[in-house]
Each structure stands twice: as structure tokens, then as C-alpha cells.
CSV table of N, CA, C and O in Angstrom, one decimal:
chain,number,residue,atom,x,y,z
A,1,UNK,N,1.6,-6.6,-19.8
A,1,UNK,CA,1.8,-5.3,-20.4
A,1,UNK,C,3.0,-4.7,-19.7
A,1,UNK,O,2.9,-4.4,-18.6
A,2,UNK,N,4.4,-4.3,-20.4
A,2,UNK,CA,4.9,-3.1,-19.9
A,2,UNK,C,4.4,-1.9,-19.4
A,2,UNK,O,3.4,-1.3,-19.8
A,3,UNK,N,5.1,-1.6,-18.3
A,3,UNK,CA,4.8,-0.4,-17.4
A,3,UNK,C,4.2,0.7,-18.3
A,3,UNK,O,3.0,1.2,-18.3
A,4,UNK,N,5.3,1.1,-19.2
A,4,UNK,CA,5.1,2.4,-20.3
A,4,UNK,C,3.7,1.9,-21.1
A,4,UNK,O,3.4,2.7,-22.0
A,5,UNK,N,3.1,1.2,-20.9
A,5,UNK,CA,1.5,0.6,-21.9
A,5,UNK,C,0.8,1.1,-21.5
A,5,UNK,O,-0.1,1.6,-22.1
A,6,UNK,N,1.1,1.3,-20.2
A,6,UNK,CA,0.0,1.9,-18.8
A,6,UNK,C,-0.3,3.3,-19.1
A,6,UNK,O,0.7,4.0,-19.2
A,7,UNK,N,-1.1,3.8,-19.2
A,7,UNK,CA,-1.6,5.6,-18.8
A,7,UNK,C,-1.1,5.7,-17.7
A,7,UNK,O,-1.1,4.7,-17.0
A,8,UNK,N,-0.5,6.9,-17.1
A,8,UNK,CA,-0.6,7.4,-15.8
A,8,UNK,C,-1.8,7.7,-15.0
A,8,UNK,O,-2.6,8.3,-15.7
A,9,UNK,N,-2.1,7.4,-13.9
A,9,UNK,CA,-3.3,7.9,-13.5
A,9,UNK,C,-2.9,8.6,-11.8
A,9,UNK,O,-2.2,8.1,-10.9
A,10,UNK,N,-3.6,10.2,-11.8
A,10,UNK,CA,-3.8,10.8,-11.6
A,10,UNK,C,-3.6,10.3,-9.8
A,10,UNK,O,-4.5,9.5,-9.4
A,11,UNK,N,-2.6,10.7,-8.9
A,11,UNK,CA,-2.8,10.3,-7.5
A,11,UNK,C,-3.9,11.4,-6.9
A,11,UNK,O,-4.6,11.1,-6.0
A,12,UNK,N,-4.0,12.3,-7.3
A,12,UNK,CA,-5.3,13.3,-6.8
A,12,UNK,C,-6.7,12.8,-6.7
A,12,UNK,O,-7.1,12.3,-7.8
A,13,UNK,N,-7.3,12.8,-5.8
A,13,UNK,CA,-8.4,12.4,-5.2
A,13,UNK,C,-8.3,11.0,-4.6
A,13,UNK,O,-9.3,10.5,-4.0
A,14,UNK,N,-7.0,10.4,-4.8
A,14,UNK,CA,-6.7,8.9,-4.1
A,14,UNK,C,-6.3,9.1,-2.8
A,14,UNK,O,-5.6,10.0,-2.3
A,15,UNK,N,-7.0,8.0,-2.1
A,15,UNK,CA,-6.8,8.1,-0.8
A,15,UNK,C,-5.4,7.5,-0.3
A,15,UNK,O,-5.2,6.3,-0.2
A,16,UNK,N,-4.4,8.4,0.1
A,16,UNK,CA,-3.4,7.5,0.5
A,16,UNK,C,-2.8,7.4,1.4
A,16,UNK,O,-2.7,8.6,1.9
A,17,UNK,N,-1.9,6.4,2.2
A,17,UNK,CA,-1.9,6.2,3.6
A,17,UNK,C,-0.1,6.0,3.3
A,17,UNK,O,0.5,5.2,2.6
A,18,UNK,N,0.6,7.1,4.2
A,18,UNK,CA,2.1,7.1,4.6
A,18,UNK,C,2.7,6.5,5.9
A,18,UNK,O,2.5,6.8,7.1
A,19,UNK,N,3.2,5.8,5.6
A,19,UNK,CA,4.0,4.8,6.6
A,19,UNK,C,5.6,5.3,6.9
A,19,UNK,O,6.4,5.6,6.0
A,20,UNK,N,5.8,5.3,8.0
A,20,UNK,CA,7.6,5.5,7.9
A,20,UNK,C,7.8,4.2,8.5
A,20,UNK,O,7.3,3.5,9.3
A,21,UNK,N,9.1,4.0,7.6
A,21,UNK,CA,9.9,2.5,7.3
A,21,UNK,C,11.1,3.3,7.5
A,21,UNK,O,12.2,2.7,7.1
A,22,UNK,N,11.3,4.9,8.3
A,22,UNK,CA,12.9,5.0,7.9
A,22,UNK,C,13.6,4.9,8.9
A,22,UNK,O,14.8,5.0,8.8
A,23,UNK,N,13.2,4.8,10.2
A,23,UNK,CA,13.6,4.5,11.5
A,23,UNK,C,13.8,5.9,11.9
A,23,UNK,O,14.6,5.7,12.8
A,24,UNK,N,13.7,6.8,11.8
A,24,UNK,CA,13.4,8.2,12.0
A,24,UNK,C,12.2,8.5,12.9
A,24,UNK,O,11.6,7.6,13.4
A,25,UNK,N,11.9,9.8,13.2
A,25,UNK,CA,10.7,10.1,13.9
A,25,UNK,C,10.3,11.2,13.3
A,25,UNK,O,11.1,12.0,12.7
A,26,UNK,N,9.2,11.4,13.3
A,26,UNK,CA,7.9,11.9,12.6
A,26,UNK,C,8.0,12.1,11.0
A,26,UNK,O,7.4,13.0,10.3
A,27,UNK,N,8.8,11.0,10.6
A,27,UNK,CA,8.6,11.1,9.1
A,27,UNK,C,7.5,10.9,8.4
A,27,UNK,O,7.2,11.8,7.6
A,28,UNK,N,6.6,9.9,8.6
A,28,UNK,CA,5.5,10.0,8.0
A,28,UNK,C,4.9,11.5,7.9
A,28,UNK,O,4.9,12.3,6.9
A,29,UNK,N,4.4,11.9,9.5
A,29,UNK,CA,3.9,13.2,9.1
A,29,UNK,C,4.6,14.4,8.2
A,29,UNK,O,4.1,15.3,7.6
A,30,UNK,N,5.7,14.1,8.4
A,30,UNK,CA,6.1,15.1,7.7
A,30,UNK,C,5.8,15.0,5.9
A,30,UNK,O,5.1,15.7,5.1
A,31,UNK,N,6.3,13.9,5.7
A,31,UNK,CA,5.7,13.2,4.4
A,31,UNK,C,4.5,14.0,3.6
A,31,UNK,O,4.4,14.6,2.5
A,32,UNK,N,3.2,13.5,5.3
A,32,UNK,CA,2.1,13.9,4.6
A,32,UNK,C,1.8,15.5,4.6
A,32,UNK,O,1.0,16.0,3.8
A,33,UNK,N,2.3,16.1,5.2
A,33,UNK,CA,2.2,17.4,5.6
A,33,UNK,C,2.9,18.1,3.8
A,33,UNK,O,2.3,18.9,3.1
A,34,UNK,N,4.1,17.6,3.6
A,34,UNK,CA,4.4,17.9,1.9
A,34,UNK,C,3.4,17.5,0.6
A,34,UNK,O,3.4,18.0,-0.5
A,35,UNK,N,2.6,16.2,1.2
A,35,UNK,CA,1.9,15.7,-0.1
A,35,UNK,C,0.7,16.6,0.2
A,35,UNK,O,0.2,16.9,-0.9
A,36,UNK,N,0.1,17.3,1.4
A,36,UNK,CA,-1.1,17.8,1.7
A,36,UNK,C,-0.8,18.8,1.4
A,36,UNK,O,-1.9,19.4,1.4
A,37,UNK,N,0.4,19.8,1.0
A,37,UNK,CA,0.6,21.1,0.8
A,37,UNK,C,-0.1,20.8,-0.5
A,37,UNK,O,-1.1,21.3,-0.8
A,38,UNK,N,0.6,19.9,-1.4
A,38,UNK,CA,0.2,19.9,-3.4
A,38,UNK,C,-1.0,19.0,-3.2
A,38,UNK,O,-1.1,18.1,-4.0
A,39,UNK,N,-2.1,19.0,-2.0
A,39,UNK,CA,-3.8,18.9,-2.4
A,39,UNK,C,-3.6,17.3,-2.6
A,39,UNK,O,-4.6,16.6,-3.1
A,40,UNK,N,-2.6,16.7,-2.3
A,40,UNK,CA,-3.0,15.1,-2.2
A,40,UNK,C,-3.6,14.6,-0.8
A,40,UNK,O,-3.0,14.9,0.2
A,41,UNK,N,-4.7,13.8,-0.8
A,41,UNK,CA,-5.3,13.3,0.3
A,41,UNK,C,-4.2,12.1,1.3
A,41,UNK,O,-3.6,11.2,0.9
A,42,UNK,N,-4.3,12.5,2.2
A,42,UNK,CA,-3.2,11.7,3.2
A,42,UNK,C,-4.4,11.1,4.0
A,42,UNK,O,-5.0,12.1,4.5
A,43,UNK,N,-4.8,10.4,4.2
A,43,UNK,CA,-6.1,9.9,4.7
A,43,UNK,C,-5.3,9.4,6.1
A,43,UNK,O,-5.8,9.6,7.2
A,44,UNK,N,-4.4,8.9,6.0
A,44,UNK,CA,-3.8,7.7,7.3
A,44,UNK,C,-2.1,7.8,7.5
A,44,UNK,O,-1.3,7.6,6.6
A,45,UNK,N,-1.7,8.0,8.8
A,45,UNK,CA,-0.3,7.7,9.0
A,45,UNK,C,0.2,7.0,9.8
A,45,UNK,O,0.0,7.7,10.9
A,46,UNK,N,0.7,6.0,10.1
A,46,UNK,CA,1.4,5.3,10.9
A,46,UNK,C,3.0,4.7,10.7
A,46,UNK,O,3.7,4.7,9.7
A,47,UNK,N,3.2,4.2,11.9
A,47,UNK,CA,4.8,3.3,11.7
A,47,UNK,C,4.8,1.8,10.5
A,47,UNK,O,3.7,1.2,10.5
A,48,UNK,N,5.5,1.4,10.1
A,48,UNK,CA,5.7,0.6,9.2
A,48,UNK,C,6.9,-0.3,10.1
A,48,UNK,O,8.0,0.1,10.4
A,49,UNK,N,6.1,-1.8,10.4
A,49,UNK,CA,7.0,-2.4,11.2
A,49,UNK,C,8.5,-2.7,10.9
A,49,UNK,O,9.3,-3.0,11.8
A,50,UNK,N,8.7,-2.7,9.8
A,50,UNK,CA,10.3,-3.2,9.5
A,50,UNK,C,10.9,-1.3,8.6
A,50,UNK,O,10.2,-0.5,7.9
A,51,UNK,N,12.3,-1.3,9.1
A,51,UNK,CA,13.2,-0.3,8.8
A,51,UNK,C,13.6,-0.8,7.0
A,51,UNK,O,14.1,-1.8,6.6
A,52,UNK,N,13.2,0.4,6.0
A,52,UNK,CA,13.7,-0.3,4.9
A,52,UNK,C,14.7,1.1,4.3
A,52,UNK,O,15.0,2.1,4.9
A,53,UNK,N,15.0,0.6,3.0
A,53,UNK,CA,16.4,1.7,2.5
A,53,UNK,C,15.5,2.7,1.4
A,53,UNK,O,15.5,3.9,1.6
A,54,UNK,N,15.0,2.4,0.8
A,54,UNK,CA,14.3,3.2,-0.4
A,54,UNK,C,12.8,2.9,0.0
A,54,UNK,O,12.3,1.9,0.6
A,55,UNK,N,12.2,4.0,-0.4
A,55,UNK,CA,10.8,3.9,-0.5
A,55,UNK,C,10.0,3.4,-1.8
A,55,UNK,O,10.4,3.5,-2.9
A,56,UNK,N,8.7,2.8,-1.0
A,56,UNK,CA,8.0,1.9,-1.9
A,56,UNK,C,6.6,2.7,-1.9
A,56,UNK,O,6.0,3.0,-0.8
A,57,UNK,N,6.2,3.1,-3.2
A,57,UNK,CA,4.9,3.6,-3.7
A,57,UNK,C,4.2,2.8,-3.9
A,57,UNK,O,4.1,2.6,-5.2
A,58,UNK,N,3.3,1.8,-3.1
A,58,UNK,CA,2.0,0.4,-3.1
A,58,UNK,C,1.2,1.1,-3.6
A,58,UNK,O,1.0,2.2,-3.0
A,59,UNK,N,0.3,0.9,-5.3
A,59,UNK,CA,-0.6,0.9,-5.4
A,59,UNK,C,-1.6,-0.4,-6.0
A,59,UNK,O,-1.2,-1.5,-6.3
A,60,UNK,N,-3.0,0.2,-5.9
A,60,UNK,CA,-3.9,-0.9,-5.8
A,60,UNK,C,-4.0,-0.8,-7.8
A,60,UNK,O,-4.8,-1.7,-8.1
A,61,UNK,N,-3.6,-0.4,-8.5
A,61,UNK,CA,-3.1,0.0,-9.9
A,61,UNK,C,-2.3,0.8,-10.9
A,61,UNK,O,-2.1,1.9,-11.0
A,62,UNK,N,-1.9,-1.1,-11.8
A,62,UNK,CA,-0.9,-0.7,-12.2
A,62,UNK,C,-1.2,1.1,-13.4
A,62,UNK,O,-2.1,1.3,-14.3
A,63,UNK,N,0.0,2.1,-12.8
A,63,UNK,CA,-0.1,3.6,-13.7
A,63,UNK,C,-0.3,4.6,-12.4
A,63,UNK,O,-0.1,5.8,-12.6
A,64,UNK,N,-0.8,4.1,-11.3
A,64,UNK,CA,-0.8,4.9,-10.5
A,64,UNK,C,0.5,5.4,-9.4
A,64,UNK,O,1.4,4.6,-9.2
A,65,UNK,N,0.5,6.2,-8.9
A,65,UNK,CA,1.5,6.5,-8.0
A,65,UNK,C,3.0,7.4,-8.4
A,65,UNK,O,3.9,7.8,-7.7
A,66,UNK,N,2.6,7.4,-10.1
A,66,UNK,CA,4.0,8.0,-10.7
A,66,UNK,C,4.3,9.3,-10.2
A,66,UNK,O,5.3,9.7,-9.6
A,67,UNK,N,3.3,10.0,-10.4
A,67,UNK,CA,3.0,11.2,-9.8
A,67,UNK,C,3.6,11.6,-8.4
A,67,UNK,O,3.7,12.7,-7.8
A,68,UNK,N,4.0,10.7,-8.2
A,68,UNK,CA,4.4,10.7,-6.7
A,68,UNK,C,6.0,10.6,-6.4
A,68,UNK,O,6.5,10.6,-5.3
A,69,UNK,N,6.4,10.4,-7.1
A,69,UNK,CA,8.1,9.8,-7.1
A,69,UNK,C,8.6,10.8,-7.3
A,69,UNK,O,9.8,10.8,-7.2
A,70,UNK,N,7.9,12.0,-7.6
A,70,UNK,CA,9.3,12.8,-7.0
A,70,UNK,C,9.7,13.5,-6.0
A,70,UNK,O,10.7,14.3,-5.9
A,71,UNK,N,8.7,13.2,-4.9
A,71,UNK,CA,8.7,13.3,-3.3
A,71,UNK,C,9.9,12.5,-3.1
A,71,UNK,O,10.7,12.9,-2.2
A,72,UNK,N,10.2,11.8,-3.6
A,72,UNK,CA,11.4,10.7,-2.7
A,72,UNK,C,12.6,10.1,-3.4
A,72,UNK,O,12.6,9.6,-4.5
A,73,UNK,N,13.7,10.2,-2.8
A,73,UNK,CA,14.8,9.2,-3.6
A,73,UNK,C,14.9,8.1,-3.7
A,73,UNK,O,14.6,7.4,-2.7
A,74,UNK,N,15.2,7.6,-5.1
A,74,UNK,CA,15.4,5.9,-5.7
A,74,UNK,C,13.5,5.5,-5.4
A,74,UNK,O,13.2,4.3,-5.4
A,75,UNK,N,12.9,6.0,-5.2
A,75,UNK,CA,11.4,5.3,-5.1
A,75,UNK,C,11.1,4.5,-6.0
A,75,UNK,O,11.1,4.9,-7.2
A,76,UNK,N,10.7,2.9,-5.8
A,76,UNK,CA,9.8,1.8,-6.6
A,76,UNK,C,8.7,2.2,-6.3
A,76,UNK,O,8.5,2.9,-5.4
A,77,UNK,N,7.4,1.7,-7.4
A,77,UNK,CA,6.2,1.2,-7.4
A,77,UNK,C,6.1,-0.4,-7.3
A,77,UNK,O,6.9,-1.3,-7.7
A,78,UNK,N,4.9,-0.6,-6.5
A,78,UNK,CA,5.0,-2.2,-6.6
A,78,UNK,C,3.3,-1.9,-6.4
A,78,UNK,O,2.7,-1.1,-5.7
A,79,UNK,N,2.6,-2.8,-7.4
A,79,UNK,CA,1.3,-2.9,-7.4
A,79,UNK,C,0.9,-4.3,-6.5
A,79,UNK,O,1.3,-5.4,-6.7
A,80,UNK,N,0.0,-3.9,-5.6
A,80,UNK,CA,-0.2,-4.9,-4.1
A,80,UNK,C,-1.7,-4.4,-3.7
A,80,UNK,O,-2.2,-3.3,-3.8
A,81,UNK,N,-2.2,-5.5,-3.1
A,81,UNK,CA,-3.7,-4.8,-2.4
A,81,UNK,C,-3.2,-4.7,-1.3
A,81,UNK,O,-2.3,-5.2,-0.7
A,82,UNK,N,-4.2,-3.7,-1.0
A,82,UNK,CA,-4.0,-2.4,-0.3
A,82,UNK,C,-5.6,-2.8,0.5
A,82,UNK,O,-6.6,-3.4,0.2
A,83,UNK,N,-5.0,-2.1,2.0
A,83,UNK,CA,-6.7,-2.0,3.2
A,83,UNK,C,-7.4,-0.8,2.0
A,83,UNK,O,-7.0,0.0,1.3
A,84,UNK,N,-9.0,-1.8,2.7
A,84,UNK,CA,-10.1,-1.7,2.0
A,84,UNK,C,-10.1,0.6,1.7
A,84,UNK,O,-10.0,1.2,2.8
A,85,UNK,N,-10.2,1.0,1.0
A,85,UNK,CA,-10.5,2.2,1.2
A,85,UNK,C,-9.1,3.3,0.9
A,85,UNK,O,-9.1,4.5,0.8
A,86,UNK,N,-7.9,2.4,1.0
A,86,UNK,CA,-6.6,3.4,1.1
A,86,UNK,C,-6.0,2.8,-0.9
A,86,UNK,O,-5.5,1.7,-1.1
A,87,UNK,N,-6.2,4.0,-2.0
A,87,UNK,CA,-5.6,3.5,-2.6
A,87,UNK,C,-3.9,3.3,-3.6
A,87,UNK,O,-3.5,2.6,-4.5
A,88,UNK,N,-3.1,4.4,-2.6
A,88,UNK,CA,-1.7,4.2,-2.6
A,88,UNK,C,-1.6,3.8,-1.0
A,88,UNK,O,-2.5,4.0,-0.1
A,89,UNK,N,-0.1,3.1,-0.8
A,89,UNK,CA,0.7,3.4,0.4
A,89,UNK,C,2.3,3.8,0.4
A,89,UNK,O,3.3,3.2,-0.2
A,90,UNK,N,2.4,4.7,1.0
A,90,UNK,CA,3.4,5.5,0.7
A,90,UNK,C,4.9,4.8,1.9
A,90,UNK,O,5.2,5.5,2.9
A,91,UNK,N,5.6,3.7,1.8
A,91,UNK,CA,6.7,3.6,2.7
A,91,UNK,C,7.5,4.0,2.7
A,91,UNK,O,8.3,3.6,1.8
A,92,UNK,N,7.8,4.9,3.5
A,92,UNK,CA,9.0,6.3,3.3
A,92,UNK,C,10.1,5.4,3.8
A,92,UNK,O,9.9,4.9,4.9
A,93,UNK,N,11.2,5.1,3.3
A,93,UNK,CA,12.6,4.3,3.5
A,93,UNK,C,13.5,5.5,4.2
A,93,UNK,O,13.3,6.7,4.3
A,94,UNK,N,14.8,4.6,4.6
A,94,UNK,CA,15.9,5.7,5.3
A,94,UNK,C,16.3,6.9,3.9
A,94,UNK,O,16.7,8.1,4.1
A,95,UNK,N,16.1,6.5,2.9
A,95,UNK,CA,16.9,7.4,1.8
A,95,UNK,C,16.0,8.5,2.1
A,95,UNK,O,16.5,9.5,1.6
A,96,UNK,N,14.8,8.9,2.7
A,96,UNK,CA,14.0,9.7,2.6
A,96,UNK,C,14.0,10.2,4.1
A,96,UNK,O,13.0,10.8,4.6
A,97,UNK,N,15.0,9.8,4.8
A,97,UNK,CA,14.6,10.3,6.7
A,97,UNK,C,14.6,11.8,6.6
A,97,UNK,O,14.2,12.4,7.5
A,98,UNK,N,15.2,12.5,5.4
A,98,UNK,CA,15.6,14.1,5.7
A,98,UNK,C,14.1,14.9,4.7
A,98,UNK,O,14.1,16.0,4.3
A,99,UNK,N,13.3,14.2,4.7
A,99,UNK,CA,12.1,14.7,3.6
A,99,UNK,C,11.4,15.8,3.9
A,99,UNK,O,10.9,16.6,3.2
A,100,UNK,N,11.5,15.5,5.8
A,100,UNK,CA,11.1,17.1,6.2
A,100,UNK,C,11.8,18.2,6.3
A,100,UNK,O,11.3,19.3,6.8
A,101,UNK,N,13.1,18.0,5.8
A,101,UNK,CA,14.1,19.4,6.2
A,101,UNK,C,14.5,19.5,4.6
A,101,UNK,O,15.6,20.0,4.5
A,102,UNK,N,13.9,19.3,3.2
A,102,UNK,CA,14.5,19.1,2.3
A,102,UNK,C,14.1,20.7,1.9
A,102,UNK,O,14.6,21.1,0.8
């Protein structure tokens, strides 16, 4: 199926876990501190072992996560399983190191 076949589905009430990939410091939290202001659950944050350029919205289904792209610049979706219980992951890339000052 094409992407556009897909419904959107709703990131509210999904549990989702923010990673910084931007080689920055406290990006993640900041991340989540913006998704938790608009009522999205941030369940988990940590470092993301490798530095990447754009961020990547991991969901565990394809339609989900659109909702979310406009937190961040150039952001992909890539549908991937995901730890038991988290169902987006959010890898915040360098394009996004200024997310907290935006």
C-alpha cells in the first residue's frame, strides 16, 4: 500500500520514547518537554548512540507518527519494532539541535 492508503492515526495516547541523535545536550528533554506541553505522552528519554542529520519518527504502524512532523525539520517516518510498550521513537537529528530555543 502507498503511504497516502494509510489513515492517519492519532499519536495521542501513544506511548513515545525521545532519543537525541543530535550531539547536543539536553535535546531529548527539551523535545519532550514541547511534545508534553500539546498532551503527548513522552514515556522515556535517552541518548541515541550514533549522531544523525535529520530526525527519524520510528513507528510500530504504518499512518502513525504524522502528527508529529511538525516538531522537527526534514523528519522521515520509518515503520520498525519498537521496545515492548513504547509505540513511536522519536530520534531527534542535528537539524533539530535548536528545538529548545525555537
Amino acid at each position: 500500500a502507498k503511504q497516502s492508503d494509510v489513515p492517519d492515526i492519532s499519536s495521542n495516547g501513544l506511548n513515545i520514547k525521545v532519543l537525541n541523535g543530535s550531539g547536543g545536550t539536553n535535546i531529548a528533554a527539551a523535545a519532550k518537554n514541547i511534545l508534553a506541553e500539546d498532551g503527548f505522552n513522552v514515556v522515556k528519554i535517552a541518548d541515541n548512540p550514533d549522531v544523525i542529520e535529520n530526525t527519524v519518527i520510528y513507528v510500530t504502524k504504518e499512518g502513525m507518527g504524522r502528527d508529529l512532523l511538525v516538531y522537527f525539520t526534514n523528519a522521515s517516518i520509518e515503520v520498525k519494532e519498537l521496545d515492548a510498550g513504547i509505540d513511536i521513537a522519536v530520534v531527534v537529528g542535528k537539524s533539530d539541535v535548536d528545538i529548545g530555543t525555537r
